[in-house]
Amino acid sequence: MKPSLPGASTDRRTMLRLLGLGTAATMGGATLAGCSKEAGSKGSATKADAIRSVLPTYKSAEVLKPDIPGEGAIPEGYLKYPQQLVDAVTEQPGRGGGAIRSMSPWWGPTPPTLGNNSYLAAVNGKLGVDVNPSLQDGTTYADKLNAMLGARDVPDLLSVPNWEVDKVARFSDAVKALFEDLTDHLKGDAAAKYPYLAALPTGAWEYSVWGGRLYAVPFPTDGPFAWALFHRKDLVDKAGLAAPTSPDELYELGKKLTDPGKGVWAFGSVFDMVQQFFGCQQTWRKKPGGGLEHKFENPAYRAALEFTAKLFSDGLVHPDTVSSKGADEKQLFKAGKILMFQDGLGAWQGMQGEQSKVLASFDMQPLPVFGVSGGQAVIWGSEKPVFFTFLKKGLGAARVDELLRVLNWCAAPFGSREFELREYGVEGKHFTRAADGSPIPTELGRKELGAQYTHIGGRVPVKVRSGDTPNFVQAYLDYYKKNIGLLEKDLFAGIKLELPANWSKIIQPTEDKIRDILRGRRPIGDLDQVTKEFLASGGEEGRAFFEKALADNGR
């Protein structure tokens, strides 16, 4: 896999955009006091040149050639599982330190903890040091982070999802106060000591810089698209219906699939994908006459809002989604209670494999991407890491080295024994093998594994055929390659933005107002007032900040 996607400038790689609750990465400010932002925190923008100067020197560390080569941020694909694995790490990472406390998000039943989990025991035995993971509910992770950072009590290794960063007050101040500066450990050729960290894509490392210093190990995205609109292809086919090719056809399909008497509704959450179908930018776009236009000011956004609000008003959206901020749409989708919902593409393989055991005909597929009235869709995406792993400040050089050695082990590539143990556990206990040798999780594996080492370690992303998802890799990469040309250009590629306080404070309240419009609690016409309030309370300040960041970088 290449370090990054070809760029807009001749001397760097373009970074794209992923899961978004606003443009950018972090917030700026003065103190951590009370974990609240003071008015007047103006944010900062670190230039691309300054970022490049602190990054690890990239060096590939593949142990197998892919069957389907990756293209930029699109991962490499493997259509068969290797018959012979190699040892990627020949020296035990542990150096006699105490147990390593970690915290990371997890979306599923909580696995057993250290001392009651044979998977943790197996991996820790290889590491030579105990990792004691705390898995927290991914849907409420920001609340946990706020409390932890406010109390200044962080674990040795802390995984922070990129989409939660904007929700955490004064995050950039927390980074500098609570986490280890990794620049001297990983800058340039120093990273060669940790070869599998050095093999992580350069574009992912660029986002891991705060205040001109390297503070986190990235968990690279396994594909740059933020969302896909998934549908139950098995049930749509059974109904004799075809996939839509326009918003009008999507609406008509929803009407035909919705049957409240049988407890079935067509849709869960779809608004982010609908915006993309209508050709709306994720946050900012350049205006022809100069300056930036926020998406609320784009007629395409209003059209997408009107369309999605009609799905709600016409009863095509599941009542749990209507009445809540976050219905358990994955479970509703698995049960056939909703037939279409948006999710990250990373959810595809796990759900397909799990549900194929329950229902052999289960077929989860992304709908084709389409535009409006002959117009072109815009796909949101990024090379922004999915997670950042921070090391607790003040542990000392020897302990930092031990933790980085552990993270290096966790980043071991596909084709290694370390990769297999990390991802699948122990053969015969946590997984069995299909006829072609590919792992199939057992019930114990599904119970005990919760990405405890994956979400803290970073890794070069790959897509691998498994016995329970034999067609997944080809379908996944075909979807990306078909639609990569629609990916929205990142105006701020290579610039690290630490956001103004007033901008960060308005994100969630504004989203709540838009949610009320979608659900019919406020009329569509209120978008004008919401936009006015948004611009007055921080949006215009944000516009000036982002325009200056572009101007300072010659854009």
Coordinates of C-alpha atoms in Angstrom, one line a residue:
M1 CA 0.0 0.0 0.0
K2 CA 1.4 3.4 -0.9
P3 CA 1.9 6.0 1.8
S4 CA -0.9 8.2 0.7
L5 CA -3.0 9.4 -2.2
P6 CA -1.5 11.6 -5.0
G7 CA -1.7 15.2 -3.9
A8 CA -2.9 18.5 -5.1
S9 CA 0.6 19.9 -4.8
T10 CA 3.8 18.5 -6.3
D11 CA 5.7 18.0 -3.0
R12 CA 3.2 16.1 -0.7
R13 CA 0.5 13.5 -0.6
T14 CA -3.2 14.6 -0.5
M15 CA -5.1 13.8 2.6
L16 CA -8.8 13.2 2.3
R17 CA -11.5 13.3 4.7
L18 CA -13.3 10.6 6.8
L19 CA -16.1 10.4 9.3
G20 CA -17.2 14.0 10.0
L21 CA -18.8 16.1 12.7
G22 CA -17.3 19.2 11.2
T23 CA -14.2 19.9 9.2
A24 CA -10.9 19.1 10.9
A25 CA -9.3 17.5 13.8
T26 CA -8.9 19.3 17.1
M27 CA -9.7 22.3 19.2
G28 CA -7.4 25.0 20.5
G29 CA -7.4 26.9 23.8
A30 CA -5.6 28.0 26.8
T31 CA -6.2 25.8 29.8
L32 CA -8.0 22.5 30.8
A33 CA -9.8 24.1 33.6
G34 CA -13.1 22.4 34.2
C35 CA -12.7 20.8 30.8
S36 CA -14.6 23.8 29.3
K37 CA -13.5 26.1 26.5
E38 CA -13.1 29.8 27.2
A39 CA -14.6 32.3 24.7
G40 CA -11.8 33.8 22.7
S41 CA -9.8 30.7 22.0
K42 CA -9.0 31.4 18.3
G43 CA -7.5 28.1 17.2
S44 CA -4.4 27.5 15.1
A45 CA -3.3 26.0 11.8
T46 CA 0.0 24.2 11.5
K47 CA 1.4 24.5 8.0
A48 CA 2.2 21.4 5.9
D49 CA 5.9 22.0 5.9
A50 CA 6.1 22.0 9.7
I51 CA 4.0 18.8 9.9
R52 CA 6.3 16.9 7.4
S53 CA 9.4 17.8 9.5
V54 CA 8.3 15.7 12.5
L55 CA 6.9 12.6 10.7
P56 CA 8.4 9.1 10.7
T57 CA 10.3 8.1 7.5
Y58 CA 8.0 5.7 5.6
K59 CA 9.2 2.2 4.9
S60 CA 7.1 -0.6 3.6
A61 CA 7.0 -3.8 5.7
E62 CA 4.8 -6.2 3.6
V63 CA 5.4 -9.9 4.0
L64 CA 3.0 -10.9 1.2
K65 CA 2.2 -9.5 -2.2
P66 CA -1.5 -8.7 -2.5
D67 CA -3.9 -10.3 -5.0
I68 CA -5.5 -6.9 -5.5
P69 CA -3.0 -4.1 -5.1
G70 CA -4.1 -1.1 -3.1
E71 CA -4.5 2.3 -4.6
G72 CA -3.6 5.2 -2.3
A73 CA -5.8 5.0 0.7
I74 CA -7.7 2.0 -0.7
P75 CA -6.4 -1.1 1.1
E76 CA -4.8 -4.1 -0.6
G77 CA -6.9 -7.2 -1.0
Y78 CA -6.1 -10.9 -0.5
L79 CA -8.3 -13.5 -2.0
K80 CA -6.8 -16.4 -0.2
Y81 CA -5.3 -17.0 3.2
P82 CA -1.6 -17.9 3.3
Q83 CA -0.7 -21.5 4.0
Q84 CA 2.5 -20.5 5.7
L85 CA 2.8 -17.6 8.2
V86 CA 6.0 -15.8 9.2
D87 CA 7.2 -14.4 12.5
A88 CA 7.2 -10.6 12.1
V89 CA 8.5 -9.9 15.6
T90 CA 11.4 -12.0 16.7
E91 CA 12.1 -10.2 20.0
Q92 CA 9.6 -10.1 22.8
P93 CA 8.3 -6.5 23.2
G94 CA 7.9 -6.7 27.0
R95 CA 10.7 -5.2 29.1
G96 CA 9.7 -6.2 32.6
G97 CA 7.3 -3.2 33.1
G98 CA 4.1 -3.5 35.0
A99 CA 0.7 -4.2 33.4
I100 CA -0.2 -1.7 30.7
R101 CA -3.6 -0.1 31.2
S102 CA -5.4 0.7 28.0
M103 CA -8.8 2.1 27.0
S104 CA -10.5 1.8 23.7
P105 CA -14.0 1.9 22.2
W106 CA -16.1 -1.1 21.4
W107 CA -19.5 -1.5 19.7
G108 CA -20.9 -4.8 21.0
P109 CA -21.2 -7.0 24.1
T110 CA -18.3 -6.4 26.5
P111 CA -15.8 -9.3 26.4
P112 CA -14.5 -10.8 29.6
T113 CA -11.7 -8.9 31.3
L114 CA -8.1 -9.8 32.1
G115 CA -7.9 -13.0 34.2
N116 CA -11.1 -14.4 32.7
N117 CA -10.2 -14.1 29.0
S118 CA -8.1 -16.7 27.2
Y119 CA -7.6 -14.5 24.2
L120 CA -6.0 -11.8 26.4
A121 CA -3.9 -14.4 28.1
A122 CA -2.6 -15.7 24.8
V123 CA -1.6 -12.3 23.3
N124 CA -0.1 -11.1 26.6
G125 CA 2.0 -14.3 26.7
K126 CA 3.5 -13.3 23.4
L127 CA 4.0 -9.7 24.4
G128 CA 5.8 -10.6 27.6
V129 CA 3.8 -7.9 29.4
D130 CA 0.1 -7.8 30.4
V131 CA -2.1 -5.4 28.5
N132 CA -5.1 -4.8 30.7
P133 CA -7.8 -3.3 28.4
S134 CA -10.8 -1.3 29.4
L135 CA -13.4 -1.4 26.6
Q136 CA -15.9 1.4 26.7
D137 CA -19.2 1.7 24.9
G138 CA -18.4 3.4 21.6
T139 CA -21.7 5.3 21.4
T140 CA -21.0 7.2 24.7
Y141 CA -17.2 7.3 24.4
A142 CA -17.0 11.1 24.3
D143 CA -18.6 11.3 27.8
K144 CA -16.0 9.0 29.2
L145 CA -13.2 11.0 27.5
N146 CA -14.5 14.3 28.9
A147 CA -14.6 12.9 32.4
M148 CA -11.2 11.3 32.2
L149 CA -9.5 14.3 30.7
G150 CA -11.1 16.7 33.1
A151 CA -9.9 14.5 36.0
R152 CA -6.4 14.3 34.4
D153 CA -6.5 10.5 35.0
V154 CA -5.5 8.7 31.8
P155 CA -4.4 5.1 31.1
D156 CA -1.0 4.2 29.7
L157 CA -2.5 3.8 26.3
L158 CA -5.7 5.7 25.3
S159 CA -7.5 5.2 22.0
V160 CA -9.5 8.3 20.8
P161 CA -11.8 8.0 17.7
N162 CA -11.2 10.9 15.3
W163 CA -14.9 11.8 15.3
E164 CA -14.9 12.3 19.1
V165 CA -12.1 14.8 19.1
D166 CA -14.3 17.8 18.2
K167 CA -16.7 16.9 21.0
V168 CA -14.0 16.9 23.7
A169 CA -13.5 20.4 25.2
R170 CA -10.0 21.9 24.9
F171 CA -8.6 18.7 23.4
S172 CA -5.4 20.2 22.1
D173 CA -4.6 21.4 25.6
A174 CA -5.3 18.0 27.0
V175 CA -2.9 16.5 24.5
K176 CA 0.0 18.7 25.6
A177 CA -0.8 18.4 29.3
L178 CA -1.5 14.7 29.6
F179 CA 0.2 12.8 26.7
E180 CA 3.8 12.0 25.8
D181 CA 5.5 13.9 23.0
L182 CA 6.6 11.1 20.6
T183 CA 8.5 13.3 18.2
D184 CA 12.0 12.4 19.2
H185 CA 11.0 8.7 19.5
L186 CA 9.5 8.4 16.0
K187 CA 10.7 11.4 13.8
G188 CA 12.5 10.5 10.6
D189 CA 14.8 7.5 10.8
A190 CA 14.2 7.0 14.5
A191 CA 11.0 5.1 13.6
A192 CA 13.1 2.3 12.0
K193 CA 13.3 0.9 15.6
Y194 CA 9.6 0.2 15.3
P195 CA 9.3 -1.0 11.6
Y196 CA 5.6 -1.8 11.6
L197 CA 4.8 1.7 12.9
A198 CA 7.1 3.2 10.2
A199 CA 5.1 1.2 7.7
L200 CA 1.8 3.1 8.5
P201 CA 0.7 5.4 5.7
T202 CA 2.3 8.9 5.9
G203 CA -1.1 10.5 5.4
A204 CA -2.3 8.9 8.7
W205 CA 0.7 10.2 10.6
E206 CA 0.1 13.8 9.3
Y207 CA -3.1 14.0 11.3
S208 CA -1.3 12.9 14.5
V209 CA 0.5 16.2 15.0
W210 CA -0.6 18.8 17.6
G211 CA 1.2 22.1 18.0
G212 CA 3.9 21.0 15.5
R213 CA 4.8 17.9 17.5
L214 CA 3.9 14.2 17.0
Y215 CA 1.7 13.0 19.9
A216 CA -0.2 9.9 18.7
V217 CA 0.1 6.6 16.8
P218 CA -2.6 6.5 14.1
F219 CA -4.9 3.7 13.3
P220 CA -5.2 4.2 9.5
T221 CA -8.6 4.0 7.8
D222 CA -9.3 0.9 5.8
G223 CA -10.7 3.0 3.0
P224 CA -11.3 6.7 2.6
F225 CA -15.1 6.8 2.3
A226 CA -17.0 8.1 5.4
W227 CA -20.3 6.3 4.8
A228 CA -22.2 3.8 2.6
L229 CA -25.9 3.3 2.3
F230 CA -26.4 -0.4 3.0
H231 CA -29.4 -2.4 2.1
R232 CA -30.7 -5.9 2.8
K233 CA -30.2 -7.1 -0.8
D234 CA -31.6 -10.5 0.1
L235 CA -34.9 -9.0 1.2
V236 CA -35.1 -6.4 -1.6
D237 CA -34.5 -9.2 -4.2
K238 CA -37.1 -11.4 -2.5
A239 CA -39.6 -8.6 -2.9
G240 CA -38.8 -8.5 -6.6
L241 CA -37.5 -4.9 -6.4
A242 CA -34.4 -3.3 -8.0
A243 CA -31.8 -1.0 -6.4
P244 CA -32.6 2.7 -6.9
T245 CA -30.7 4.9 -9.3
S246 CA -32.1 8.3 -8.2
P247 CA -33.6 9.9 -5.1
D248 CA -37.1 9.5 -6.5
E249 CA -36.5 5.8 -7.0
L250 CA -35.1 5.6 -3.5
Y251 CA -38.3 7.2 -2.1
E252 CA -40.5 4.8 -4.1
L253 CA -38.5 1.8 -3.0
G254 CA -38.9 3.0 0.6
K255 CA -42.7 3.2 0.2
K256 CA -42.9 -0.4 -1.2
L257 CA -40.7 -1.9 1.5
T258 CA -42.3 -0.2 4.5
D259 CA -45.0 -2.3 6.2
P260 CA -45.7 -1.2 9.8
G261 CA -48.1 -4.0 10.3
K262 CA -45.3 -6.4 9.9
G263 CA -42.9 -4.3 11.9
V264 CA -40.8 -3.3 8.9
W265 CA -39.7 0.1 7.8
A266 CA -37.4 1.0 4.9
F267 CA -35.0 3.4 6.5
G268 CA -32.9 4.1 9.5
S269 CA -30.5 7.0 9.5
V270 CA -29.7 8.1 5.9
F271 CA -29.2 11.9 6.0
D272 CA -25.4 12.0 5.5
M273 CA -25.6 9.7 2.5
V274 CA -28.6 11.7 1.0
Q275 CA -26.5 14.9 1.2
Q276 CA -23.8 13.2 -0.8
F277 CA -26.4 12.0 -3.4
F278 CA -27.5 15.6 -3.8
G279 CA -23.9 16.7 -4.4
C280 CA -23.5 18.7 -1.1
Q281 CA -20.0 19.2 0.4
Q282 CA -19.3 17.9 3.9
T283 CA -18.5 21.3 5.4
W284 CA -16.9 24.0 3.2
R285 CA -16.4 24.5 -0.5
K286 CA -14.8 27.4 -2.4
K287 CA -17.1 30.0 -3.9
P288 CA -16.4 31.0 -7.6
G289 CA -15.8 34.6 -6.5
G290 CA -13.5 33.7 -3.7
G291 CA -14.0 32.7 0.0
L292 CA -15.7 29.7 1.5
E293 CA -19.4 28.6 1.5
H294 CA -20.7 26.5 4.3
K295 CA -23.0 23.6 3.4
F296 CA -26.0 25.3 5.1
E297 CA -25.7 28.0 2.4
N298 CA -25.7 25.5 -0.5
P299 CA -29.1 24.9 -2.0
A300 CA -28.1 21.2 -2.3
Y301 CA -28.2 20.9 1.4
R302 CA -31.7 22.3 1.7
A303 CA -32.9 19.9 -1.0
A304 CA -31.3 17.0 0.8
L305 CA -32.9 18.1 4.1
E306 CA -36.3 18.4 2.5
F307 CA -36.0 14.9 0.9
T308 CA -34.9 13.3 4.1
A309 CA -37.6 15.1 6.2
K310 CA -40.2 13.7 3.8
L311 CA -39.0 10.2 4.5
F312 CA -39.7 10.9 8.2
S313 CA -43.0 12.7 7.6
D314 CA -44.3 9.9 5.4
G315 CA -43.6 7.2 7.9
L316 CA -40.8 5.4 6.1
V317 CA -38.3 5.7 9.0
H318 CA -38.3 3.3 11.9
P319 CA -39.9 4.7 15.0
D320 CA -36.8 4.0 17.1
T321 CA -34.8 6.3 14.8
V322 CA -37.6 8.9 14.9
S323 CA -37.7 9.0 18.6
S324 CA -34.0 8.9 19.5
K325 CA -30.6 10.3 18.8
G326 CA -29.2 6.8 18.2
A327 CA -31.4 3.8 17.7
D328 CA -29.6 0.4 17.6
E329 CA -29.9 0.4 13.8
K330 CA -27.4 -2.5 13.4
Q331 CA -29.7 -4.8 15.3
L332 CA -32.8 -3.5 13.5
F333 CA -31.0 -4.1 10.2
K334 CA -29.9 -7.6 11.1
A335 CA -33.5 -8.4 12.2
G336 CA -35.0 -7.1 8.9
K337 CA -36.8 -4.3 10.8
I338 CA -35.1 -1.7 8.7
L339 CA -33.9 -2.5 5.2
M340 CA -31.6 0.5 4.5
F341 CA -29.3 2.5 6.8
Q342 CA -25.9 4.3 6.6
D343 CA -22.8 3.0 8.2
G344 CA -19.1 3.0 7.7
L345 CA -17.8 0.4 5.3
G346 CA -15.8 -1.1 8.1
A347 CA -19.0 -2.6 9.5
W348 CA -19.6 -4.7 6.4
Q349 CA -17.5 -7.8 6.7
G350 CA -18.1 -8.4 10.4
M351 CA -21.9 -8.1 10.1
Q352 CA -22.0 -10.2 7.0
G353 CA -19.9 -13.0 8.5
E354 CA -21.8 -12.9 11.8
Q355 CA -25.3 -12.9 10.3
S356 CA -24.6 -15.5 7.6
K357 CA -24.3 -18.0 10.5
V358 CA -27.8 -17.0 11.6
L359 CA -29.4 -16.7 8.2
A360 CA -27.6 -18.3 5.2
S361 CA -29.3 -16.0 2.7
F362 CA -28.3 -12.8 4.6
D363 CA -26.8 -10.4 2.0
M364 CA -25.7 -6.9 3.1
Q365 CA -24.6 -4.7 0.2
P366 CA -24.0 -0.9 -0.3
L367 CA -26.5 0.7 -2.7
P368 CA -25.0 2.2 -5.9
V369 CA -24.0 5.9 -5.6
F370 CA -26.2 8.1 -7.7
G371 CA -26.8 11.8 -8.3
V372 CA -29.8 14.0 -8.8
S373 CA -31.3 14.8 -12.2
G374 CA -28.2 14.0 -14.0
G375 CA -26.0 15.8 -11.5
Q376 CA -23.0 14.2 -9.9
A377 CA -22.9 12.9 -6.4
V378 CA -20.1 13.9 -4.0
I379 CA -18.5 11.3 -1.7
W380 CA -17.2 12.4 1.7
G381 CA -14.0 10.8 2.8
S382 CA -10.6 11.1 4.3
E383 CA -7.3 9.5 5.0
K384 CA -7.8 10.8 8.6
P385 CA -7.1 7.9 11.0
V386 CA -10.0 6.1 12.6
F387 CA -8.3 6.2 16.0
F388 CA -5.4 8.0 17.6
T389 CA -3.4 6.1 20.4
F390 CA -1.8 8.4 23.0
L391 CA 0.8 7.4 25.6
K392 CA 0.5 8.8 29.1
K393 CA 2.9 11.6 29.9
G394 CA 5.8 11.2 32.3
L395 CA 6.3 7.4 32.2
G396 CA 10.0 7.7 31.4
A397 CA 12.0 6.8 28.3
A398 CA 12.3 3.1 29.0
R399 CA 8.5 2.7 29.6
V400 CA 7.7 4.7 26.4
D401 CA 10.0 2.4 24.5
E402 CA 8.2 -0.7 25.9
L403 CA 4.8 0.7 25.0
L404 CA 6.0 1.6 21.4
R405 CA 7.4 -1.9 21.1
V406 CA 4.0 -3.3 22.1
L407 CA 2.3 -1.1 19.6
N408 CA 4.8 -2.2 17.0
W409 CA 3.8 -5.8 17.7
C410 CA 0.1 -4.9 17.4
A411 CA 0.8 -3.4 14.0
A412 CA 2.4 -6.5 12.5
P413 CA 1.2 -7.0 8.9
F414 CA -1.0 -9.6 7.3
G415 CA 0.8 -12.9 6.7
S416 CA 2.4 -12.9 10.1
R417 CA 1.6 -15.1 13.1
E418 CA 1.2 -11.9 15.1
F419 CA -1.5 -10.6 12.8
E420 CA -3.4 -13.9 13.0
L421 CA -3.2 -14.0 16.8
R422 CA -4.3 -10.3 17.1
E423 CA -7.2 -10.6 14.7
Y424 CA -8.5 -14.2 15.3
G425 CA -6.9 -15.5 18.5
V426 CA -5.8 -19.1 19.0
E427 CA -6.7 -21.8 16.4
G428 CA -9.0 -24.4 17.7
K429 CA -10.2 -22.2 20.5
H430 CA -11.1 -18.8 19.1
F431 CA -11.3 -19.8 15.4
T432 CA -11.4 -22.8 13.1
R433 CA -10.4 -22.9 9.5
A434 CA -12.4 -23.2 6.3
A435 CA -11.3 -25.7 3.7
D436 CA -9.1 -23.0 2.1
G437 CA -7.4 -22.3 5.4
S438 CA -9.1 -19.0 6.2
P439 CA -10.1 -18.4 9.8
I440 CA -13.8 -18.7 10.9
P441 CA -14.5 -17.3 14.4
T442 CA -15.9 -19.6 17.0
E443 CA -18.5 -18.6 19.6
L444 CA -15.7 -18.2 22.2
G445 CA -13.8 -16.0 19.7
R446 CA -16.8 -13.8 19.2
K447 CA -17.2 -13.6 23.0
E448 CA -13.6 -12.8 24.0
L449 CA -12.4 -10.6 21.1
G450 CA -13.2 -6.9 21.1
A451 CA -10.3 -5.4 19.1
Q452 CA -8.5 -5.0 22.4
Y453 CA -5.1 -4.9 20.6
T454 CA -6.2 -3.8 17.1
H455 CA -7.8 -0.5 18.1
I456 CA -4.7 0.6 20.1
G457 CA -2.0 -0.6 17.6
G458 CA -2.5 0.9 14.2
R459 CA -1.9 -1.4 11.2
V460 CA -1.5 -1.2 7.5
P461 CA -5.0 -1.9 6.4
V462 CA -5.8 -4.9 4.2
K463 CA -9.0 -6.8 3.3
V464 CA -8.8 -10.5 3.6
R465 CA -11.1 -13.2 2.4
S466 CA -12.6 -15.3 5.2
G467 CA -14.5 -18.5 5.1
D468 CA -17.7 -16.8 6.1
T469 CA -17.4 -13.9 3.7
P470 CA -16.0 -15.5 0.5
N471 CA -17.1 -12.7 -1.8
F472 CA -16.5 -9.7 0.4
V473 CA -13.0 -8.6 -0.6
Q474 CA -13.7 -8.3 -4.3
A475 CA -17.0 -6.5 -3.7
Y476 CA -15.5 -4.1 -1.1
L477 CA -12.6 -3.1 -3.4
D478 CA -14.8 -2.9 -6.5
Y479 CA -17.1 -0.4 -4.6
Y480 CA -14.2 1.8 -3.8
K481 CA -12.6 1.7 -7.2
K482 CA -15.9 2.4 -8.9
N483 CA -16.6 5.5 -6.8
I484 CA -13.2 6.9 -5.9
G485 CA -13.5 9.5 -8.7
L486 CA -16.4 11.1 -6.8
L487 CA -14.4 11.7 -3.6
E488 CA -14.5 15.3 -2.4
K489 CA -11.2 17.1 -2.6
D490 CA -9.9 18.1 0.8
L491 CA -9.3 21.9 0.8
F492 CA -7.1 21.6 3.9
A493 CA -4.9 18.6 2.9
G494 CA -1.7 18.7 4.9
I495 CA -2.8 21.5 7.3
K496 CA -3.4 20.6 10.9
L497 CA -6.3 22.6 12.2
E498 CA -6.9 23.2 15.9
L499 CA -10.3 24.8 15.9
P500 CA -11.6 28.0 17.5
A501 CA -13.6 27.6 20.7
N502 CA -16.7 29.2 19.3
W503 CA -16.7 26.9 16.3
S504 CA -16.4 23.8 18.3
K505 CA -19.1 24.8 20.8
I506 CA -21.7 25.2 18.1
I507 CA -21.3 21.9 16.4
Q508 CA -23.5 19.7 18.7
P509 CA -26.3 22.3 19.3
T510 CA -26.6 23.0 15.6
E511 CA -26.8 19.2 14.9
D512 CA -29.6 19.0 17.4
K513 CA -31.6 21.7 15.7
I514 CA -31.2 20.0 12.3
R515 CA -32.3 16.7 13.9
D516 CA -35.5 18.5 15.0
I517 CA -36.2 19.7 11.4
L518 CA -35.6 16.2 10.0
R519 CA -38.0 14.7 12.5
G520 CA -40.7 17.3 11.8
R521 CA -40.4 19.0 15.2
R522 CA -39.5 22.2 13.4
P523 CA -40.5 23.2 9.8
I524 CA -38.1 23.1 6.9
G525 CA -38.2 26.9 6.8
D526 CA -36.4 27.1 10.1
L527 CA -33.2 26.2 8.3
D528 CA -32.8 29.9 7.5
Q529 CA -32.9 30.7 11.2
V530 CA -30.7 27.8 12.2
T531 CA -28.1 29.0 9.6
K532 CA -28.3 32.6 10.9
E533 CA -27.8 31.5 14.5
F534 CA -25.0 29.2 13.4
L535 CA -23.1 31.9 11.6
A536 CA -23.7 34.5 14.3
S537 CA -22.5 32.2 17.2
G538 CA -19.3 30.9 15.6
G539 CA -19.8 30.0 12.0
E540 CA -18.5 33.3 10.6
E541 CA -15.6 33.2 13.0
G542 CA -14.9 29.7 11.7
R543 CA -15.2 30.8 8.1
A544 CA -12.5 33.5 8.7
F545 CA -10.3 31.0 10.4
F546 CA -10.6 28.4 7.6
E547 CA -10.1 31.1 4.9
K548 CA -7.0 32.3 6.6
A549 CA -5.6 28.8 6.9
L550 CA -6.0 28.4 3.1
A551 CA -4.4 31.8 2.4
D552 CA -1.5 31.2 4.7
N553 CA -0.7 28.0 2.7
G554 CA -1.0 29.6 -0.7
R555 CA -4.4 28.2 -1.4

